[in-house]
Amino acid sequence: MSEEGTASPAIAGGRFIVLVGLMGAGKTSLGRRLAKATRLPFIDSDAEIEKAAGCSVSEIFERFGEAEFRSGERRVLERILDGEPAVVATGGGAFIDAATRALIRAKGVSIWLRADLDTLVRRTKRRDDRPLLKGGNPRDVLKRLIAERYPIYGEADIILDVDDEPVKESTERLIEQIASFAQQAKPVSAEP
Ligand code: S3P
């Protein structure tokens, strides 16, 4: 199961595989690896928003504000989830939007990559282009977002703890969990 391309693209029963969770949880790196293993396309929703807007996420926040970013994010995810099944790494706020969450629920299997505060602080230090972390002490911001968002991420179909584990191992565990989720779930075509 762990080797590239050895899990089936049908592993999630025709659903999208949608990764959710806070900044620094590893949605993009785990998503890329999972896409390779399942031979599904990989889509990063932030990258799609940047393509559609013709500028970076930071620039969208600066020029138009967070509310405008959120509505763009909703539109882009609607378009992505209207296409062919893929592994989708979402931006940390996407699953918090009720409409986006309902769409993900209808079309995909949602996976929360759960990480603790220390892991998130450590991993978010690798990049300095996240607008929400520029406005204050990153640890304080992440702590507040954990309090606000973790109850909502908890609605995901699968919860995967990703602290202290190399992404390769997390991906292998996740493949097994997706397969057993899909076996128990109703076929995607039978869902409303
Ligand atoms: C955000 C997370 C970012 C990006 C934007 C807002 C959030 O994505 O969408 O900066 O609200 O948590 P990542 O989670 O991929 O860093």
JSON list of C-alpha atoms and ligand atoms in Angstrom, two decimals:
[
{"chain": "A", "resi": 1, "resn": "MET", "atom": "CA", "xyz": [0.00, 0.00, 0.00]},
{"chain": "A", "resi": 2, "resn": "SER", "atom": "CA", "xyz": [2.82, 2.38, 0.77]},
{"chain": "A", "resi": 3, "resn": "GLU", "atom": "CA", "xyz": [4.53, 2.43, -2.62]},
{"chain": "A", "resi": 4, "resn": "GLU", "atom": "CA", "xyz": [3.70, 5.03, -5.21]},
{"chain": "A", "resi": 5, "resn": "GLY", "atom": "CA", "xyz": [0.64, 4.08, -7.22]},
{"chain": "A", "resi": 6, "resn": "THR", "atom": "CA", "xyz": [-0.19, 0.92, -5.33]},
{"chain": "A", "resi": 7, "resn": "ALA", "atom": "CA", "xyz": [-3.48, 2.05, -3.77]},
{"chain": "A", "resi": 8, "resn": "SER", "atom": "CA", "xyz": [-6.48, 2.20, -6.08]},
{"chain": "A", "resi": 9, "resn": "PRO", "atom": "CA", "xyz": [-7.85, 5.52, -7.39]},
{"chain": "A", "resi": 10, "resn": "ALA", "atom": "CA", "xyz": [-11.25, 4.06, -6.38]},
{"chain": "A", "resi": 11, "resn": "ILE", "atom": "CA", "xyz": [-10.14, 3.79, -2.76]},
{"chain": "A", "resi": 12, "resn": "ALA", "atom": "CA", "xyz": [-12.66, 6.40, -1.60]},
{"chain": "A", "resi": 13, "resn": "GLY", "atom": "CA", "xyz": [-15.50, 4.93, -3.67]},
{"chain": "A", "resi": 14, "resn": "GLY", "atom": "CA", "xyz": [-15.52, 7.73, -6.23]},
{"chain": "A", "resi": 15, "resn": "ARG", "atom": "CA", "xyz": [-15.47, 10.49, -3.63]},
{"chain": "A", "resi": 16, "resn": "PHE", "atom": "CA", "xyz": [-13.04, 13.36, -3.43]},
{"chain": "A", "resi": 17, "resn": "ILE", "atom": "CA", "xyz": [-10.48, 12.98, -0.67]},
{"chain": "A", "resi": 18, "resn": "VAL", "atom": "CA", "xyz": [-10.49, 16.34, 1.10]},
{"chain": "A", "resi": 19, "resn": "LEU", "atom": "CA", "xyz": [-7.83, 17.30, 3.62]},
{"chain": "A", "resi": 20, "resn": "VAL", "atom": "CA", "xyz": [-8.75, 19.88, 6.23]},
{"chain": "A", "resi": 21, "resn": "GLY", "atom": "CA", "xyz": [-7.00, 21.31, 9.28]},
{"chain": "A", "resi": 22, "resn": "LEU", "atom": "CA", "xyz": [-4.96, 24.22, 10.49]},
{"chain": "A", "resi": 23, "resn": "MET", "atom": "CA", "xyz": [-2.02, 25.88, 8.78]},
{"chain": "A", "resi": 24, "resn": "GLY", "atom": "CA", "xyz": [1.08, 23.75, 9.27]},
{"chain": "A", "resi": 25, "resn": "ALA", "atom": "CA", "xyz": [-0.79, 20.47, 9.73]},
{"chain": "A", "resi": 26, "resn": "GLY", "atom": "CA", "xyz": [0.73, 19.13, 6.50]},
{"chain": "A", "resi": 27, "resn": "LYS", "atom": "CA", "xyz": [-2.29, 19.10, 4.16]},
{"chain": "A", "resi": 28, "resn": "THR", "atom": "CA", "xyz": [-0.24, 19.86, 1.05]},
{"chain": "A", "resi": 29, "resn": "SER", "atom": "CA", "xyz": [2.67, 17.51, 1.64]},
{"chain": "A", "resi": 30, "resn": "LEU", "atom": "CA", "xyz": [0.49, 14.62, 2.79]},
{"chain": "A", "resi": 31, "resn": "GLY", "atom": "CA", "xyz": [-1.98, 15.38, -0.03]},
{"chain": "A", "resi": 32, "resn": "ARG", "atom": "CA", "xyz": [0.71, 15.18, -2.71]},
{"chain": "A", "resi": 33, "resn": "ARG", "atom": "CA", "xyz": [1.95, 11.88, -1.36]},
{"chain": "A", "resi": 34, "resn": "LEU", "atom": "CA", "xyz": [-1.57, 10.46, -1.10]},
{"chain": "A", "resi": 35, "resn": "ALA", "atom": "CA", "xyz": [-2.34, 11.53, -4.67]},
{"chain": "A", "resi": 36, "resn": "LYS", "atom": "CA", "xyz": [0.74, 9.70, -5.93]},
{"chain": "A", "resi": 37, "resn": "ALA", "atom": "CA", "xyz": [-0.13, 6.57, -3.99]},
{"chain": "A", "resi": 38, "resn": "THR", "atom": "CA", "xyz": [-3.73, 6.53, -5.25]},
{"chain": "A", "resi": 39, "resn": "ARG", "atom": "CA", "xyz": [-2.97, 7.86, -8.77]},
{"chain": "A", "resi": 40, "resn": "LEU", "atom": "CA", "xyz": [-5.60, 10.54, -8.26]},
{"chain": "A", "resi": 41, "resn": "PRO", "atom": "CA", "xyz": [-4.94, 14.13, -9.34]},
{"chain": "A", "resi": 42, "resn": "PHE", "atom": "CA", "xyz": [-3.78, 16.51, -6.61]},
{"chain": "A", "resi": 43, "resn": "ILE", "atom": "CA", "xyz": [-5.43, 19.92, -6.22]},
{"chain": "A", "resi": 44, "resn": "ASP", "atom": "CA", "xyz": [-4.37, 22.61, -3.76]},
{"chain": "A", "resi": 45, "resn": "SER", "atom": "CA", "xyz": [-7.28, 25.00, -3.23]},
{"chain": "A", "resi": 46, "resn": "ASP", "atom": "CA", "xyz": [-5.05, 27.97, -2.28]},
{"chain": "A", "resi": 47, "resn": "ALA", "atom": "CA", "xyz": [-3.08, 27.51, -5.52]},
{"chain": "A", "resi": 48, "resn": "GLU", "atom": "CA", "xyz": [-6.35, 27.43, -7.48]},
{"chain": "A", "resi": 49, "resn": "ILE", "atom": "CA", "xyz": [-7.52, 30.63, -5.79]},
{"chain": "A", "resi": 50, "resn": "GLU", "atom": "CA", "xyz": [-4.20, 32.29, -6.68]},
{"chain": "A", "resi": 51, "resn": "LYS", "atom": "CA", "xyz": [-4.55, 31.17, -10.30]},
{"chain": "A", "resi": 52, "resn": "ALA", "atom": "CA", "xyz": [-8.11, 32.50, -10.51]},
{"chain": "A", "resi": 53, "resn": "ALA", "atom": "CA", "xyz": [-7.20, 35.82, -8.87]},
{"chain": "A", "resi": 54, "resn": "GLY", "atom": "CA", "xyz": [-3.87, 36.25, -10.64]},
{"chain": "A", "resi": 55, "resn": "CYS", "atom": "CA", "xyz": [-2.14, 37.09, -7.36]},
{"chain": "A", "resi": 56, "resn": "SER", "atom": "CA", "xyz": [-1.01, 35.47, -4.11]},
{"chain": "A", "resi": 57, "resn": "VAL", "atom": "CA", "xyz": [-3.20, 34.68, -1.10]},
{"chain": "A", "resi": 58, "resn": "SER", "atom": "CA", "xyz": [-1.32, 37.40, 0.83]},
{"chain": "A", "resi": 59, "resn": "GLU", "atom": "CA", "xyz": [-2.06, 39.94, -1.87]},
{"chain": "A", "resi": 60, "resn": "ILE", "atom": "CA", "xyz": [-5.76, 39.00, -1.91]},
{"chain": "A", "resi": 61, "resn": "PHE", "atom": "CA", "xyz": [-5.91, 39.58, 1.88]},
{"chain": "A", "resi": 62, "resn": "GLU", "atom": "CA", "xyz": [-4.04, 42.90, 1.54]},
{"chain": "A", "resi": 63, "resn": "ARG", "atom": "CA", "xyz": [-5.95, 44.30, -1.40]},
{"chain": "A", "resi": 64, "resn": "PHE", "atom": "CA", "xyz": [-9.46, 42.95, -0.88]},
{"chain": "A", "resi": 65, "resn": "GLY", "atom": "CA", "xyz": [-9.63, 41.67, 2.71]},
{"chain": "A", "resi": 66, "resn": "GLU", "atom": "CA", "xyz": [-10.41, 38.34, 4.29]},
{"chain": "A", "resi": 67, "resn": "ALA", "atom": "CA", "xyz": [-14.15, 38.36, 3.47]},
{"chain": "A", "resi": 68, "resn": "GLU", "atom": "CA", "xyz": [-13.40, 38.59, -0.25]},
{"chain": "A", "resi": 69, "resn": "PHE", "atom": "CA", "xyz": [-10.83, 35.79, 0.05]},
{"chain": "A", "resi": 70, "resn": "ARG", "atom": "CA", "xyz": [-13.46, 33.60, 1.76]},
{"chain": "A", "resi": 71, "resn": "SER", "atom": "CA", "xyz": [-16.01, 34.08, -0.99]},
{"chain": "A", "resi": 72, "resn": "GLY", "atom": "CA", "xyz": [-13.38, 33.32, -3.63]},
{"chain": "A", "resi": 73, "resn": "GLU", "atom": "CA", "xyz": [-12.41, 30.23, -1.67]},
{"chain": "A", "resi": 74, "resn": "ARG", "atom": "CA", "xyz": [-16.03, 29.06, -1.61]},
{"chain": "A", "resi": 75, "resn": "ARG", "atom": "CA", "xyz": [-16.42, 29.55, -5.38]},
{"chain": "A", "resi": 76, "resn": "VAL", "atom": "CA", "xyz": [-13.16, 27.79, -6.17]},
{"chain": "A", "resi": 77, "resn": "LEU", "atom": "CA", "xyz": [-14.05, 24.79, -4.00]},
{"chain": "A", "resi": 78, "resn": "GLU", "atom": "CA", "xyz": [-17.48, 24.58, -5.65]},
{"chain": "A", "resi": 79, "resn": "ARG", "atom": "CA", "xyz": [-15.76, 24.40, -9.02]},
{"chain": "A", "resi": 80, "resn": "ILE", "atom": "CA", "xyz": [-13.17, 21.86, -7.86]},
{"chain": "A", "resi": 81, "resn": "LEU", "atom": "CA", "xyz": [-15.82, 19.60, -6.30]},
{"chain": "A", "resi": 82, "resn": "ASP", "atom": "CA", "xyz": [-17.87, 19.78, -9.48]},
{"chain": "A", "resi": 83, "resn": "GLY", "atom": "CA", "xyz": [-15.06, 18.08, -11.40]},
{"chain": "A", "resi": 84, "resn": "GLU", "atom": "CA", "xyz": [-13.51, 14.64, -11.39]},
{"chain": "A", "resi": 85, "resn": "PRO", "atom": "CA", "xyz": [-12.48, 13.05, -8.06]},
{"chain": "A", "resi": 86, "resn": "ALA", "atom": "CA", "xyz": [-9.11, 14.17, -6.74]},
{"chain": "A", "resi": 87, "resn": "VAL", "atom": "CA", "xyz": [-7.15, 14.59, -3.56]},
{"chain": "A", "resi": 88, "resn": "VAL", "atom": "CA", "xyz": [-7.83, 18.16, -2.43]},
{"chain": "A", "resi": 89, "resn": "ALA", "atom": "CA", "xyz": [-5.75, 20.08, 0.11]},
{"chain": "A", "resi": 90, "resn": "THR", "atom": "CA", "xyz": [-7.90, 22.95, 1.39]},
{"chain": "A", "resi": 91, "resn": "GLY", "atom": "CA", "xyz": [-6.81, 26.17, 3.06]},
{"chain": "A", "resi": 92, "resn": "GLY", "atom": "CA", "xyz": [-7.25, 26.10, 6.83]},
{"chain": "A", "resi": 93, "resn": "GLY", "atom": "CA", "xyz": [-10.44, 28.19, 6.83]},
{"chain": "A", "resi": 94, "resn": "ALA", "atom": "CA", "xyz": [-12.32, 26.37, 4.07]},
{"chain": "A", "resi": 95, "resn": "PHE", "atom": "CA", "xyz": [-14.03, 23.68, 6.19]},
{"chain": "A", "resi": 96, "resn": "ILE", "atom": "CA", "xyz": [-15.09, 26.36, 8.69]},
{"chain": "A", "resi": 97, "resn": "ASP", "atom": "CA", "xyz": [-17.47, 27.86, 6.14]},
{"chain": "A", "resi": 98, "resn": "ALA", "atom": "CA", "xyz": [-20.83, 26.05, 6.57]},
{"chain": "A", "resi": 99, "resn": "ALA", "atom": "CA", "xyz": [-21.67, 26.02, 2.84]},
{"chain": "A", "resi": 100, "resn": "THR", "atom": "CA", "xyz": [-18.25, 24.67, 1.86]},
{"chain": "A", "resi": 101, "resn": "ARG", "atom": "CA", "xyz": [-18.45, 22.09, 4.62]},
{"chain": "A", "resi": 102, "resn": "ALA", "atom": "CA", "xyz": [-21.82, 20.86, 3.34]},
{"chain": "A", "resi": 103, "resn": "LEU", "atom": "CA", "xyz": [-20.42, 20.56, -0.17]},
{"chain": "A", "resi": 104, "resn": "ILE", "atom": "CA", "xyz": [-17.38, 18.62, 1.04]},
{"chain": "A", "resi": 105, "resn": "ARG", "atom": "CA", "xyz": [-19.70, 16.34, 2.99]},
{"chain": "A", "resi": 106, "resn": "ALA", "atom": "CA", "xyz": [-21.81, 15.65, -0.11]},
{"chain": "A", "resi": 107, "resn": "LYS", "atom": "CA", "xyz": [-18.96, 14.99, -2.52]},
{"chain": "A", "resi": 108, "resn": "GLY", "atom": "CA", "xyz": [-16.03, 13.80, -0.50]},
{"chain": "A", "resi": 109, "resn": "VAL", "atom": "CA", "xyz": [-14.50, 12.02, 2.41]},
{"chain": "A", "resi": 110, "resn": "SER", "atom": "CA", "xyz": [-13.15, 14.70, 4.73]},
{"chain": "A", "resi": 111, "resn": "ILE", "atom": "CA", "xyz": [-9.97, 14.14, 6.68]},
{"chain": "A", "resi": 112, "resn": "TRP", "atom": "CA", "xyz": [-8.86, 16.34, 9.53]},
{"chain": "A", "resi": 113, "resn": "LEU", "atom": "CA", "xyz": [-5.10, 16.33, 9.99]},
{"chain": "A", "resi": 114, "resn": "ARG", "atom": "CA", "xyz": [-5.02, 17.06, 13.71]},
{"chain": "A", "resi": 115, "resn": "ALA", "atom": "CA", "xyz": [-1.84, 18.49, 15.16]},
{"chain": "A", "resi": 116, "resn": "ASP", "atom": "CA", "xyz": [-1.06, 20.07, 18.50]},
{"chain": "A", "resi": 117, "resn": "LEU", "atom": "CA", "xyz": [0.02, 23.66, 19.04]},
{"chain": "A", "resi": 118, "resn": "ASP", "atom": "CA", "xyz": [3.77, 22.95, 19.24]},
{"chain": "A", "resi": 119, "resn": "THR", "atom": "CA", "xyz": [3.72, 21.01, 15.97]},
{"chain": "A", "resi": 120, "resn": "LEU", "atom": "CA", "xyz": [1.81, 23.78, 14.20]},
{"chain": "A", "resi": 121, "resn": "VAL", "atom": "CA", "xyz": [4.10, 26.51, 15.54]},
{"chain": "A", "resi": 122, "resn": "ARG", "atom": "CA", "xyz": [7.16, 24.55, 14.45]},
{"chain": "A", "resi": 123, "resn": "ARG", "atom": "CA", "xyz": [5.85, 23.71, 11.00]},
{"chain": "A", "resi": 124, "resn": "THR", "atom": "CA", "xyz": [4.43, 27.14, 10.15]},
{"chain": "A", "resi": 125, "resn": "LYS", "atom": "CA", "xyz": [7.88, 28.67, 10.73]},
{"chain": "A", "resi": 126, "resn": "ARG", "atom": "CA", "xyz": [8.96, 27.17, 7.41]},
{"chain": "A", "resi": 127, "resn": "ARG", "atom": "CA", "xyz": [6.91, 29.73, 5.47]},
{"chain": "A", "resi": 128, "resn": "ASP", "atom": "CA", "xyz": [6.29, 33.41, 6.10]},
{"chain": "A", "resi": 129, "resn": "ASP", "atom": "CA", "xyz": [3.52, 34.07, 3.56]},
{"chain": "A", "resi": 130, "resn": "ARG", "atom": "CA", "xyz": [0.47, 33.27, 5.68]},
{"chain": "A", "resi": 131, "resn": "PRO", "atom": "CA", "xyz": [-1.47, 36.50, 6.22]},
{"chain": "A", "resi": 132, "resn": "LEU", "atom": "CA", "xyz": [-3.24, 35.35, 9.40]},
{"chain": "A", "resi": 133, "resn": "LEU", "atom": "CA", "xyz": [0.10, 34.70, 11.08]},
{"chain": "A", "resi": 134, "resn": "LYS", "atom": "CA", "xyz": [1.57, 38.05, 10.18]},
{"chain": "A", "resi": 135, "resn": "GLY", "atom": "CA", "xyz": [-0.84, 40.05, 12.30]},
{"chain": "A", "resi": 136, "resn": "GLY", "atom": "CA", "xyz": [0.41, 38.89, 15.69]},
{"chain": "A", "resi": 137, "resn": "ASN", "atom": "CA", "xyz": [2.42, 36.33, 17.59]},
{"chain": "A", "resi": 138, "resn": "PRO", "atom": "CA", "xyz": [1.97, 33.10, 15.56]},
{"chain": "A", "resi": 139, "resn": "ARG", "atom": "CA", "xyz": [1.66, 30.94, 18.69]},
{"chain": "A", "resi": 140, "resn": "ASP", "atom": "CA", "xyz": [-1.15, 33.15, 20.05]},
{"chain": "A", "resi": 141, "resn": "VAL", "atom": "CA", "xyz": [-2.95, 33.22, 16.71]},
{"chain": "A", "resi": 142, "resn": "LEU", "atom": "CA", "xyz": [-2.71, 29.44, 16.31]},
{"chain": "A", "resi": 143, "resn": "LYS", "atom": "CA", "xyz": [-3.88, 28.92, 19.90]},
{"chain": "A", "resi": 144, "resn": "ARG", "atom": "CA", "xyz": [-6.97, 31.05, 19.22]},
{"chain": "A", "resi": 145, "resn": "LEU", "atom": "CA", "xyz": [-7.66, 29.24, 15.94]},
{"chain": "A", "resi": 146, "resn": "ILE", "atom": "CA", "xyz": [-7.37, 25.86, 17.70]},
{"chain": "A", "resi": 147, "resn": "ALA", "atom": "CA", "xyz": [-10.03, 26.97, 20.20]},
{"chain": "A", "resi": 148, "resn": "GLU", "atom": "CA", "xyz": [-12.31, 28.32, 17.47]},
{"chain": "A", "resi": 149, "resn": "ARG", "atom": "CA", "xyz": [-11.88, 25.69, 14.81]},
{"chain": "A", "resi": 150, "resn": "TYR", "atom": "CA", "xyz": [-11.10, 22.33, 16.36]},
{"chain": "A", "resi": 151, "resn": "PRO", "atom": "CA", "xyz": [-14.73, 21.65, 17.31]},
{"chain": "A", "resi": 152, "resn": "ILE", "atom": "CA", "xyz": [-15.66, 22.21, 13.66]},
{"chain": "A", "resi": 153, "resn": "TYR", "atom": "CA", "xyz": [-12.82, 20.20, 12.13]},
{"chain": "A", "resi": 154, "resn": "GLY", "atom": "CA", "xyz": [-14.03, 17.48, 14.49]},
{"chain": "A", "resi": 155, "resn": "GLU", "atom": "CA", "xyz": [-17.03, 17.01, 12.16]},
{"chain": "A", "resi": 156, "resn": "ALA", "atom": "CA", "xyz": [-14.72, 15.48, 9.53]},
{"chain": "A", "resi": 157, "resn": "ASP", "atom": "CA", "xyz": [-15.27, 11.84, 8.51]},
{"chain": "A", "resi": 158, "resn": "ILE", "atom": "CA", "xyz": [-11.77, 10.78, 9.53]},
{"chain": "A", "resi": 159, "resn": "ILE", "atom": "CA", "xyz": [-9.45, 12.29, 12.13]},
{"chain": "A", "resi": 160, "resn": "LEU", "atom": "CA", "xyz": [-5.76, 11.59, 11.73]},
{"chain": "A", "resi": 161, "resn": "ASP", "atom": "CA", "xyz": [-3.28, 12.66, 14.41]},
{"chain": "A", "resi": 162, "resn": "VAL", "atom": "CA", "xyz": [-0.11, 13.78, 12.68]},
{"chain": "A", "resi": 163, "resn": "ASP", "atom": "CA", "xyz": [2.21, 14.85, 15.51]},
{"chain": "A", "resi": 164, "resn": "ASP", "atom": "CA", "xyz": [5.65, 13.29, 15.71]},
{"chain": "A", "resi": 165, "resn": "GLU", "atom": "CA", "xyz": [5.23, 11.13, 12.66]},
{"chain": "A", "resi": 166, "resn": "PRO", "atom": "CA", "xyz": [6.92, 11.36, 9.25]},
{"chain": "A", "resi": 167, "resn": "VAL", "atom": "CA", "xyz": [4.45, 12.18, 6.47]},
{"chain": "A", "resi": 168, "resn": "LYS", "atom": "CA", "xyz": [5.14, 8.83, 4.78]},
{"chain": "A", "resi": 169, "resn": "GLU", "atom": "CA", "xyz": [3.81, 6.92, 7.78]},
{"chain": "A", "resi": 170, "resn": "SER", "atom": "CA", "xyz": [0.83, 9.23, 8.22]},
{"chain": "A", "resi": 171, "resn": "THR", "atom": "CA", "xyz": [-0.05, 8.67, 4.56]},
{"chain": "A", "resi": 172, "resn": "GLU", "atom": "CA", "xyz": [0.10, 4.89, 4.93]},
{"chain": "A", "resi": 173, "resn": "ARG", "atom": "CA", "xyz": [-2.17, 4.98, 7.99]},
{"chain": "A", "resi": 174, "resn": "LEU", "atom": "CA", "xyz": [-4.56, 7.29, 6.18]},
{"chain": "A", "resi": 175, "resn": "ILE", "atom": "CA", "xyz": [-4.83, 5.02, 3.14]},
{"chain": "A", "resi": 176, "resn": "GLU", "atom": "CA", "xyz": [-6.00, 2.21, 5.41]},
{"chain": "A", "resi": 177, "resn": "GLN", "atom": "CA", "xyz": [-8.52, 4.46, 7.15]},
{"chain": "A", "resi": 178, "resn": "ILE", "atom": "CA", "xyz": [-9.95, 5.76, 3.88]},
{"chain": "A", "resi": 179, "resn": "ALA", "atom": "CA", "xyz": [-10.39, 2.22, 2.58]},
{"chain": "A", "resi": 180, "resn": "SER", "atom": "CA", "xyz": [-12.29, 1.12, 5.67]},
{"chain": "A", "resi": 181, "resn": "PHE", "atom": "CA", "xyz": [-14.39, 4.31, 5.70]},
{"chain": "A", "resi": 182, "resn": "ALA", "atom": "CA", "xyz": [-15.39, 3.80, 2.05]},
{"chain": "A", "resi": 183, "resn": "GLN", "atom": "CA", "xyz": [-16.35, 0.18, 2.68]},
{"chain": "A", "resi": 184, "resn": "GLN", "atom": "CA", "xyz": [-18.78, 1.24, 5.38]},
{"chain": "A", "resi": 185, "resn": "ALA", "atom": "CA", "xyz": [-20.16, 4.34, 3.65]},
{"chain": "A", "resi": 186, "resn": "LYS", "atom": "CA", "xyz": [-23.05, 4.39, 1.20]},
{"chain": "A", "resi": 187, "resn": "PRO", "atom": "CA", "xyz": [-22.06, 4.47, -2.49]},
{"chain": "A", "resi": 188, "resn": "VAL", "atom": "CA", "xyz": [-21.54, 8.08, -3.54]},
{"chain": "A", "resi": 189, "resn": "SER", "atom": "CA", "xyz": [-24.27, 7.93, -6.21]},
{"chain": "A", "resi": 190, "resn": "ALA", "atom": "CA", "xyz": [-26.88, 6.94, -3.61]},
{"chain": "A", "resi": 191, "resn": "GLU", "atom": "CA", "xyz": [-26.24, 10.05, -1.52]},
{"chain": "A", "resi": 192, "resn": "PRO", "atom": "CA", "xyz": [-28.55, 13.07, -1.84]},
{"chain": "B", "resi": 1, "resn": "S3P", "atom": "C1", "xyz": [-5.91, 30.17, 6.09]},
{"chain": "B", "resi": 1, "resn": "S3P", "atom": "C2", "xyz": [-5.03, 29.17, 5.73]},
{"chain": "B", "resi": 1, "resn": "S3P", "atom": "C3", "xyz": [-4.16, 29.26, 4.53]},
{"chain": "B", "resi": 1, "resn": "S3P", "atom": "C4", "xyz": [-4.78, 30.19, 3.48]},
{"chain": "B", "resi": 1, "resn": "S3P", "atom": "C5", "xyz": [-5.10, 31.51, 4.10]},
{"chain": "B", "resi": 1, "resn": "S3P", "atom": "C6", "xyz": [-6.08, 31.40, 5.27]},
{"chain": "B", "resi": 1, "resn": "S3P", "atom": "C7", "xyz": [-6.75, 29.98, 7.29]},
{"chain": "B", "resi": 1, "resn": "S3P", "atom": "O1", "xyz": [-3.98, 27.96, 3.96]},
{"chain": "B", "resi": 1, "resn": "S3P", "atom": "O2", "xyz": [-5.92, 29.62, 2.92]},
{"chain": "B", "resi": 1, "resn": "S3P", "atom": "O3", "xyz": [-3.91, 32.10, 4.49]},
{"chain": "B", "resi": 1, "resn": "S3P", "atom": "O4", "xyz": [-7.76, 30.68, 7.44]},
{"chain": "B", "resi": 1, "resn": "S3P", "atom": "O5", "xyz": [-6.43, 29.09, 8.12]},
{"chain": "B", "resi": 1, "resn": "S3P", "atom": "P1", "xyz": [-3.06, 26.81, 4.63]},
{"chain": "B", "resi": 1, "resn": "S3P", "atom": "O6", "xyz": [-3.87, 26.15, 5.70]},
{"chain": "B", "resi": 1, "resn": "S3P", "atom": "O7", "xyz": [-2.82, 25.88, 3.48]},
{"chain": "B", "resi": 1, "resn": "S3P", "atom": "O8", "xyz": [-1.83, 27.45, 5.13]}
]
